[in-house]
Coordinates of C-alpha atoms and ligand atoms in Angstrom, one line a residue:
M18 CA 131.2 106.1 109.7
K19 CA 128.4 107.7 108.7
S20 CA 125.3 105.7 108.1
Y21 CA 121.7 107.1 105.9
E22 CA 118.6 105.8 105.9
V23 CA 117.8 105.9 102.0
N24 CA 114.6 105.8 100.7
F25 CA 113.8 104.0 97.5
D26 CA 110.7 104.5 95.2
G27 CA 108.8 102.5 93.4
L28 CA 108.9 104.0 89.7
V29 CA 105.3 104.0 88.7
G30 CA 104.5 101.7 85.5
P31 CA 102.7 102.5 81.9
T32 CA 99.9 100.2 83.4
H33 CA 99.2 102.1 86.4
N34 CA 95.0 101.3 86.2
Y35 CA 92.3 100.9 88.6
G36 CA 91.1 97.6 88.9
G37 CA 89.3 97.0 91.9
L38 CA 91.7 94.4 93.0
S39 CA 92.4 95.0 97.1
Y40 CA 89.5 93.6 99.0
G41 CA 90.1 95.7 102.5
N42 CA 91.6 98.3 100.5
V43 CA 88.6 100.7 100.5
A44 CA 90.3 103.4 97.8
S45 CA 91.0 100.6 95.8
Q46 CA 87.6 99.3 96.2
S47 CA 86.2 102.5 95.6
N48 CA 88.0 103.7 92.5
S49 CA 87.4 100.4 90.6
Q50 CA 87.1 100.9 86.9
Q51 CA 87.7 104.5 86.8
S52 CA 90.1 105.5 84.0
S53 CA 93.7 106.4 85.0
N54 CA 96.6 109.0 84.0
P55 CA 99.6 106.4 84.1
K56 CA 101.8 109.1 83.1
E57 CA 100.9 111.6 86.1
A58 CA 101.2 109.1 88.2
A59 CA 105.1 108.3 87.7
L60 CA 105.6 112.4 86.9
Q61 CA 103.8 112.5 91.2
G62 CA 106.4 110.3 92.2
L63 CA 109.0 111.5 90.6
A64 CA 108.2 114.9 91.9
K65 CA 108.4 113.2 95.4
M66 CA 112.0 111.7 94.7
K67 CA 113.1 114.9 93.1
A68 CA 111.8 117.2 96.3
L69 CA 113.9 114.4 99.3
M70 CA 116.4 114.2 96.8
E71 CA 117.0 118.2 96.8
M72 CA 116.3 118.8 100.5
G73 CA 119.2 116.2 100.9
F74 CA 117.8 113.1 101.5
Q75 CA 119.3 109.7 100.1
Q76 CA 117.1 108.9 97.3
G77 CA 117.0 106.1 95.2
V78 CA 114.4 104.9 92.6
L79 CA 113.0 100.9 91.8
A80 CA 112.0 100.1 88.9
P81 CA 108.4 98.7 87.9
Q82 CA 107.4 95.4 86.3
E83 CA 106.6 93.7 83.0
R84 CA 102.9 94.2 82.4
P85 CA 100.7 92.4 81.6
D86 CA 102.2 89.1 82.8
V87 CA 102.4 87.0 79.6
A88 CA 104.0 84.4 82.1
A89 CA 101.2 84.5 84.9
L90 CA 98.4 84.2 82.1
R91 CA 100.4 80.9 80.7
R92 CA 100.5 79.9 84.1
L93 CA 96.7 80.2 84.4
G94 CA 96.0 78.3 80.9
F95 CA 95.7 80.7 77.9
A96 CA 97.9 79.7 75.2
G97 CA 99.2 81.1 71.7
S98 CA 101.3 83.7 70.9
D99 CA 101.8 86.9 73.6
A100 CA 99.0 88.4 71.5
Q101 CA 96.6 85.8 71.6
V102 CA 97.1 85.3 75.3
I103 CA 95.9 88.4 75.8
E104 CA 93.1 88.7 73.9
R105 CA 92.1 85.4 75.2
A106 CA 92.1 85.8 78.7
A107 CA 90.2 89.5 77.6
K108 CA 87.7 87.6 76.3
D109 CA 87.0 84.6 79.1
A110 CA 88.3 85.6 82.2
M111 CA 88.7 90.2 81.9
P112 CA 89.1 90.1 86.2
L113 CA 92.5 88.0 85.3
L114 CA 93.8 89.8 82.4
V115 CA 93.4 92.7 85.0
A116 CA 95.2 91.4 87.4
S117 CA 98.3 90.6 85.1
C118 CA 98.4 94.1 84.1
S119 CA 97.7 95.5 87.7
A120 CA 101.0 98.1 88.0
S121 CA 101.1 97.1 91.9
S122 CA 104.9 96.3 91.9
M123 CA 105.1 100.8 92.6
W124 CA 104.2 100.0 96.4
V125 CA 107.3 98.9 97.4
A126 CA 106.9 99.3 101.4
N127 CA 105.6 96.0 99.9
A128 CA 108.0 94.6 98.2
A129 CA 110.6 93.7 100.8
T130 CA 111.6 93.6 104.5
V131 CA 114.8 95.0 104.9
S132 CA 117.6 95.0 108.7
P133 CA 120.3 97.1 108.2
S134 CA 124.0 95.3 109.3
A135 CA 124.1 96.4 112.3
D136 CA 121.3 94.1 113.3
T137 CA 122.0 91.0 111.8
A138 CA 124.1 88.4 112.7
D139 CA 126.6 88.3 109.2
G140 CA 126.6 92.1 109.1
R141 CA 125.1 92.1 105.8
V142 CA 122.4 94.4 105.2
H143 CA 119.6 91.3 104.7
F144 CA 116.4 91.5 101.7
T145 CA 113.2 89.3 101.7
A146 CA 110.8 89.3 99.1
A147 CA 107.6 89.6 100.4
N148 CA 105.2 86.9 98.7
L149 CA 102.4 89.0 99.0
N150 CA 100.3 85.6 99.2
C151 CA 96.6 87.3 100.4
K152 CA 96.1 89.1 96.6
Y153 CA 96.5 87.1 93.3
H154 CA 97.5 90.1 91.2
R155 CA 100.3 90.8 94.1
S156 CA 101.9 87.7 94.9
I157 CA 102.8 87.6 91.4
E158 CA 105.4 90.6 92.0
H159 CA 108.2 88.8 94.2
P160 CA 110.2 87.0 91.7
T161 CA 110.6 90.0 89.4
T162 CA 111.4 92.0 92.8
S163 CA 113.6 89.6 93.9
R164 CA 115.5 89.8 90.6
V165 CA 115.5 93.9 90.6
L166 CA 116.4 94.4 94.1
G167 CA 119.1 91.8 93.4
A168 CA 120.6 93.9 90.1
M169 CA 120.7 96.9 92.6
F170 CA 122.8 95.3 96.0
A171 CA 124.2 92.9 94.3
D172 CA 127.4 93.3 96.5
Q173 CA 127.3 89.8 98.4
K174 CA 129.9 90.9 100.3
H175 CA 127.2 93.3 101.7
F176 CA 123.5 92.2 101.1
A177 CA 122.3 88.9 101.5
H178 CA 119.2 88.2 99.2
H179 CA 116.3 85.6 101.1
A180 CA 113.3 83.9 98.4
A181 CA 110.2 85.1 99.2
L182 CA 108.5 82.4 102.2
P183 CA 106.4 80.0 100.8
A184 CA 103.2 80.8 99.3
V185 CA 100.7 80.2 101.1
A186 CA 98.6 82.2 103.3
Q187 CA 99.8 80.6 106.5
F188 CA 103.1 82.4 105.8
G189 CA 101.1 85.9 103.8
D190 CA 103.8 88.1 104.4
E191 CA 103.6 92.1 102.6
G192 CA 107.0 93.2 103.3
A193 CA 108.3 96.7 104.7
A194 CA 104.7 97.8 105.1
N195 CA 104.3 96.5 108.6
H196 CA 107.9 96.6 109.8
T197 CA 109.4 99.4 111.6
R198 CA 113.2 100.4 112.6
F199 CA 113.6 101.5 115.7
C200 CA 117.1 103.3 115.9
R201 CA 119.6 106.0 117.8
D202 CA 121.4 106.1 115.0
Y203 CA 120.9 104.4 111.2
G204 CA 124.6 102.6 111.7
Q205 CA 123.5 101.2 115.8
A206 CA 121.9 97.8 115.8
G207 CA 118.6 98.9 116.7
V208 CA 115.1 97.2 117.4
E209 CA 112.7 95.9 114.4
F210 CA 109.2 95.8 115.2
F211 CA 106.7 93.3 113.7
V212 CA 103.0 94.0 113.0
F213 CA 101.0 91.1 112.5
G214 CA 97.4 90.9 112.1
R215 CA 96.6 87.2 112.5
S216 CA 98.5 84.4 113.5
A217 CA 97.9 81.0 111.6
F218 CA 99.2 78.6 114.0
D219 CA 98.2 79.6 117.1
T220 CA 94.2 80.5 118.1
R221 CA 95.1 82.5 120.8
Y222 CA 95.1 85.7 118.8
P223 CA 92.2 87.6 117.8
A224 CA 91.6 88.0 113.9
P225 CA 88.9 90.6 112.2
Q226 CA 85.7 90.0 111.2
K227 CA 85.4 91.4 108.1
Y228 CA 88.5 92.2 105.8
P229 CA 91.8 89.7 105.7
A230 CA 94.7 90.2 108.0
R231 CA 97.3 90.2 105.0
Q232 CA 100.5 89.5 108.0
T233 CA 100.6 87.0 110.0
L234 CA 103.1 86.2 113.0
E235 CA 104.8 82.9 111.9
A236 CA 105.8 85.0 108.3
S237 CA 107.4 88.0 110.6
Q238 CA 108.9 85.3 112.9
A239 CA 110.4 83.8 110.1
V240 CA 111.8 86.6 108.7
A241 CA 113.7 87.6 111.0
R242 CA 115.0 84.5 111.5
L243 CA 116.1 84.5 108.5
H244 CA 117.8 87.8 109.2
G245 CA 119.7 86.8 112.0
L246 CA 118.3 89.0 114.4
S247 CA 118.6 88.5 118.0
G248 CA 115.6 88.5 120.4
D249 CA 117.1 91.9 122.0
G250 CA 116.2 93.4 119.0
V251 CA 112.9 92.1 118.1
V252 CA 109.4 93.3 119.1
Y253 CA 106.3 91.8 117.7
A254 CA 102.6 93.7 118.5
Q255 CA 99.4 92.6 116.5
Q256 CA 97.5 95.1 114.7
N257 CA 94.2 95.7 116.1
P258 CA 91.7 93.3 114.3
S259 CA 89.1 96.1 114.1
V260 CA 90.9 98.9 112.7
I261 CA 91.7 96.2 110.0
D262 CA 87.9 95.8 109.5
Q263 CA 88.0 99.5 109.2
G264 CA 90.2 99.5 106.1
V265 CA 93.9 99.3 107.8
F266 CA 95.1 96.7 105.3
H267 CA 98.5 97.0 106.3
N268 CA 100.2 98.9 109.5
D269 CA 101.5 101.3 107.6
V270 CA 97.9 102.9 107.4
I271 CA 97.9 103.8 111.4
A272 CA 101.8 103.9 112.4
V273 CA 104.9 105.2 111.2
G274 CA 108.1 105.1 113.0
N275 CA 112.0 106.3 112.3
G276 CA 114.4 106.6 114.8
E277 CA 113.5 106.7 118.3
V278 CA 110.4 108.0 117.5
L279 CA 106.6 106.3 116.4
F280 CA 104.0 108.0 115.7
Y281 CA 100.6 106.2 116.0
H282 CA 96.5 106.4 116.3
E283 CA 95.6 105.2 120.0
D284 CA 93.4 102.3 118.4
A285 CA 96.7 100.6 116.2
F286 CA 97.5 98.4 118.1
L287 CA 96.3 95.5 120.8
E288 CA 98.2 95.6 124.4
T289 CA 99.4 99.0 123.3
D290 CA 101.0 99.4 126.8
K291 CA 102.9 96.1 126.7
M292 CA 104.2 97.1 123.5
L293 CA 105.4 100.5 124.1
A294 CA 107.2 99.3 127.3
E295 CA 109.1 96.2 125.4
L296 CA 110.0 99.1 122.7
Q297 CA 111.4 101.5 125.6
A298 CA 112.8 98.3 127.3
K299 CA 115.0 96.8 124.1
L300 CA 115.5 100.4 122.3
G301 CA 117.3 101.4 125.7
K302 CA 119.9 98.6 125.6
C303 CA 120.6 99.8 122.4
G304 CA 121.5 103.3 124.2
G305 CA 118.3 105.1 122.3
N306 CA 115.6 106.3 124.0
F307 CA 112.1 105.2 122.1
Q308 CA 109.5 108.1 122.4
S309 CA 106.1 107.6 121.0
I310 CA 103.6 110.4 119.8
C311 CA 100.1 108.7 119.9
V312 CA 96.9 110.6 118.1
P313 CA 93.9 110.2 120.3
R314 CA 90.8 108.9 118.6
S315 CA 88.9 112.2 119.6
Q316 CA 91.2 114.2 116.9
V317 CA 91.3 111.9 114.0
T318 CA 89.1 108.6 114.0
V319 CA 90.5 105.5 112.1
E320 CA 88.1 106.7 109.1
D321 CA 89.5 109.5 108.8
A322 CA 93.5 108.3 108.8
V323 CA 92.0 106.0 106.6
R324 CA 90.6 108.3 104.0
S325 CA 93.8 111.2 105.0
Y326 CA 96.5 108.5 104.7
L327 CA 97.9 110.8 107.8
F328 CA 100.1 108.0 109.0
N329 CA 100.6 107.0 105.9
S330 CA 103.5 109.4 106.2
Q331 CA 107.3 109.3 105.5
L332 CA 108.4 110.3 109.0
L333 CA 112.5 112.0 107.9
S334 CA 115.1 112.6 110.5
R335 CA 116.9 116.2 109.7
A336 CA 120.2 117.2 110.6
D337 CA 119.2 119.0 113.1
G338 CA 117.7 116.3 115.1
S339 CA 114.0 117.5 114.5
M340 CA 111.5 115.5 112.0
L341 CA 109.4 116.5 108.6
L342 CA 106.6 114.6 107.9
I343 CA 106.0 114.2 103.7
V344 CA 101.9 114.1 103.8
P345 CA 99.4 113.0 100.9
E346 CA 97.3 116.8 99.9
E347 CA 94.3 114.4 101.1
C348 CA 95.4 115.2 105.0
R349 CA 94.6 118.8 103.6
G350 CA 91.3 118.1 102.7
N351 CA 90.2 116.5 105.7
E352 CA 90.2 119.3 108.5
R353 CA 90.2 117.3 111.5
V354 CA 93.6 116.0 110.5
W355 CA 94.6 118.8 109.0
Q356 CA 94.3 120.3 112.5
Y357 CA 95.8 118.1 114.4
L358 CA 98.9 118.7 112.4
Q359 CA 98.9 122.1 112.6
S360 CA 98.9 121.2 116.2
L361 CA 101.7 118.9 116.3
T362 CA 104.3 121.4 114.0
S363 CA 103.2 124.4 116.2
S364 CA 103.7 122.1 120.0
G365 CA 107.2 122.2 120.2
G366 CA 107.5 118.8 119.3
L367 CA 110.2 116.5 117.5
I368 CA 107.9 116.9 113.9
R369 CA 108.4 120.7 113.1
E370 CA 107.2 120.3 109.5
V371 CA 104.6 118.9 107.3
K372 CA 105.2 118.8 103.8
V373 CA 102.1 118.5 101.1
F374 CA 102.7 115.7 98.1
D375 CA 100.5 115.8 95.2
L376 CA 100.0 111.7 94.7
K377 CA 96.5 111.4 93.4
Q378 CA 97.1 109.0 91.2
S379 CA 99.0 106.0 93.8
M380 CA 96.2 107.2 96.5
Q381 CA 93.4 106.6 95.0
N382 CA 94.6 102.8 94.5
G383 CA 95.2 103.0 98.4
G384 CA 98.9 103.7 98.3
G385 CA 100.4 107.0 99.6
P386 CA 103.8 108.4 100.4
A387 CA 104.9 106.2 102.5
C388 CA 104.0 102.9 100.7
L389 CA 105.8 104.0 97.7
R390 CA 108.7 104.3 99.2
L391 CA 111.4 101.0 100.9
R392 CA 114.1 102.0 103.4
V393 CA 117.2 100.5 103.6
A394 CA 119.8 101.9 106.1
L395 CA 123.1 101.9 105.0
N396 CA 126.5 103.0 106.2
Q397 CA 128.9 104.6 104.0
T398 CA 130.5 101.4 102.5
E399 CA 127.2 99.7 101.4
L400 CA 126.0 102.5 100.1
A401 CA 129.4 102.6 98.1
A402 CA 128.5 99.0 96.9
V403 CA 124.7 99.8 95.5
N404 CA 124.6 99.6 91.8
P405 CA 124.7 103.8 91.5
G406 CA 122.4 103.4 88.5
V407 CA 119.4 103.9 90.9
I408 CA 120.9 106.3 92.9
M409 CA 118.6 109.6 92.3
T410 CA 120.3 112.9 90.8
A411 CA 119.1 115.8 89.0
P412 CA 120.7 114.0 85.5
L413 CA 118.6 111.0 86.4
Y414 CA 115.3 112.7 87.2
G415 CA 115.6 114.7 84.3
T416 CA 116.2 111.7 81.8
L417 CA 113.3 109.6 83.5
T418 CA 110.4 112.1 83.4
Q419 CA 111.3 112.1 79.1
W420 CA 111.4 108.5 79.4
V421 CA 108.2 108.5 80.9
D422 CA 107.1 112.0 78.8
K423 CA 108.0 109.3 75.8
H424 CA 106.4 106.1 76.5
Y425 CA 103.6 106.4 79.2
R426 CA 100.0 106.7 78.1
D427 CA 97.9 110.1 79.5
R428 CA 94.5 107.8 79.7
L429 CA 93.8 104.1 80.5
S430 CA 90.6 102.7 81.2
E431 CA 89.8 99.0 81.3
N432 CA 89.2 97.8 77.5
D433 CA 92.8 99.3 76.8
L434 CA 94.4 96.5 78.6
A435 CA 93.1 93.9 76.4
D436 CA 94.9 96.1 73.3
P437 CA 98.5 93.8 72.8
Q438 CA 100.0 97.0 71.4
L439 CA 99.8 97.7 75.1
L440 CA 102.6 95.2 76.1
L441 CA 104.6 96.5 73.4
E442 CA 105.1 99.3 74.0
C443 CA 106.1 98.5 78.1
R444 CA 108.5 96.0 76.9
T445 CA 110.2 98.8 74.5
A446 CA 109.8 100.8 77.7
L447 CA 111.1 98.6 80.5
D448 CA 114.1 97.9 78.0
E449 CA 115.4 101.3 78.0
L450 CA 114.4 101.8 81.2
T451 CA 117.0 99.0 82.6
Q452 CA 119.8 100.3 80.1
I453 CA 118.8 103.9 81.9
L454 CA 119.1 102.7 85.5
K455 CA 121.8 100.4 84.4
L456 CA 119.9 96.7 86.0
G457 CA 120.9 94.1 83.0
A458 CA 118.4 91.4 82.4
V459 CA 115.3 91.5 85.3
Y460 CA 112.1 91.2 83.2
P461 CA 111.1 87.9 81.7
F462 CA 110.8 88.8 78.0
Q463 CA 115.1 89.8 78.8
I464 CA 116.1 87.0 80.6
N465 CA 113.6 84.2 78.2
Ligands
LIG15 O1 98.5 96.1 98.2 N1 96.9 98.2 96.1 C1 97.6 98.5 97.3 C2 97.8 99.6 97.8 C3 99.3 98.9 98.5 C4 99.7 99.6 99.5 N2 101.1 99.6 100.4 C5 101.2 100.4 101.7 N3 100.5 100.4 102.0 N4 102.1 99.9 101.8 C6 97.1 96.6 98.0 O2 96.3 96.8 98.2 C7 95.1 97.5 94.2 C8 94.8 97.6 92.8 C9 94.0 98.0 92.3 O3 93.0 97.9 92.8 O4 94.2 98.1 91.1 C10 96.4 97.9 94.8 O5 96.9 96.9 95.0

């Protein structure tokens, strides 16, 4: 049976703004307080989805969340009507209002960890929503994420959903951004590669000094257990703490893998040789031939990687067996990175082509092409069981661009977040969206 890697991209929500909320994420901090353009952000994301669909890849869409999150503000003690909750938060605790308005759910690489059915003990596709426990504005995503994923992958014969891990730093989990799957074919058992930043319970592992390590070893292990993965099908590796301190807040800022290939920076991991040998041995047992492409620091520095998001690219397998890299425009703007990419594609290796996308609105908050997508490997039967409303088609692209044009503002600054009208605009837009994507009631305002 044929199998596919389906990319589900996060649709940027109407409150996209630059809140400076992510300590340790260089772009988020340096663009704090700039005014944003939510309409442009959403259209840039949709253009990428359309382009991939037109190239013949399976493409889906993942809905944004209800923001401002009034219920979250109520939990923090703000009371009254919805408009009063927003006004009071704006007056007394603006940072909390900003956090409750973040459109950060667009970075769906952090929505969940997904294990394909070929890897799991019960032969179903498993999803664990990420608790995103490291940042308050992201920790409020998982309940809605779970409902949206449940509405997209509803058939329990094929899909199993797990609630987010306990909401404490010891189980900090950032989802697929720290998870890669290697395989010979998407439908065959593969090796799931979990990268963590620190251990919560074992002091032998080093930790970064400056910025937080968001993912713990214990969280990765719990996800592997929940999904019923076999020991032979899992490899754990530690991120180099010094790159976290240089702004690599997720592993997908310094490495990307697909199929049998890992594309990574020389400084990305600790004990790299041991890790590569384990990946090779375990993928070998699955009939695969593990290959790695190491980008040397002499050609691309960690700073270049963080600024250009070279590794936050989508590494896609084409029908002829070659690979394509989807990179953000910022890669073209960095001379060393661009030179490296030219030599990579002309060397006769596996990666033959680079395609560049303008995702500036998302990039300014530290979200590149890979952050914007959640990969779900599915066989034909499973793909047929996915809610068809979320699979990208030319008509759906048309409907969604019109929907964005109708509902989104083209300028948003911090003061606008205090406007209770924004909440009404968002709810109207999202209510229509759930009908377009045939999701049913998934948002708090639709349920309560
Ligand atoms: O969690 N930025 C996100 C970016 C997530 C990128 N995802 C992956 N690498 N997979 C984060 O730091 C910034 C929001 C703000 O500052 O307004 C933010 O949440």
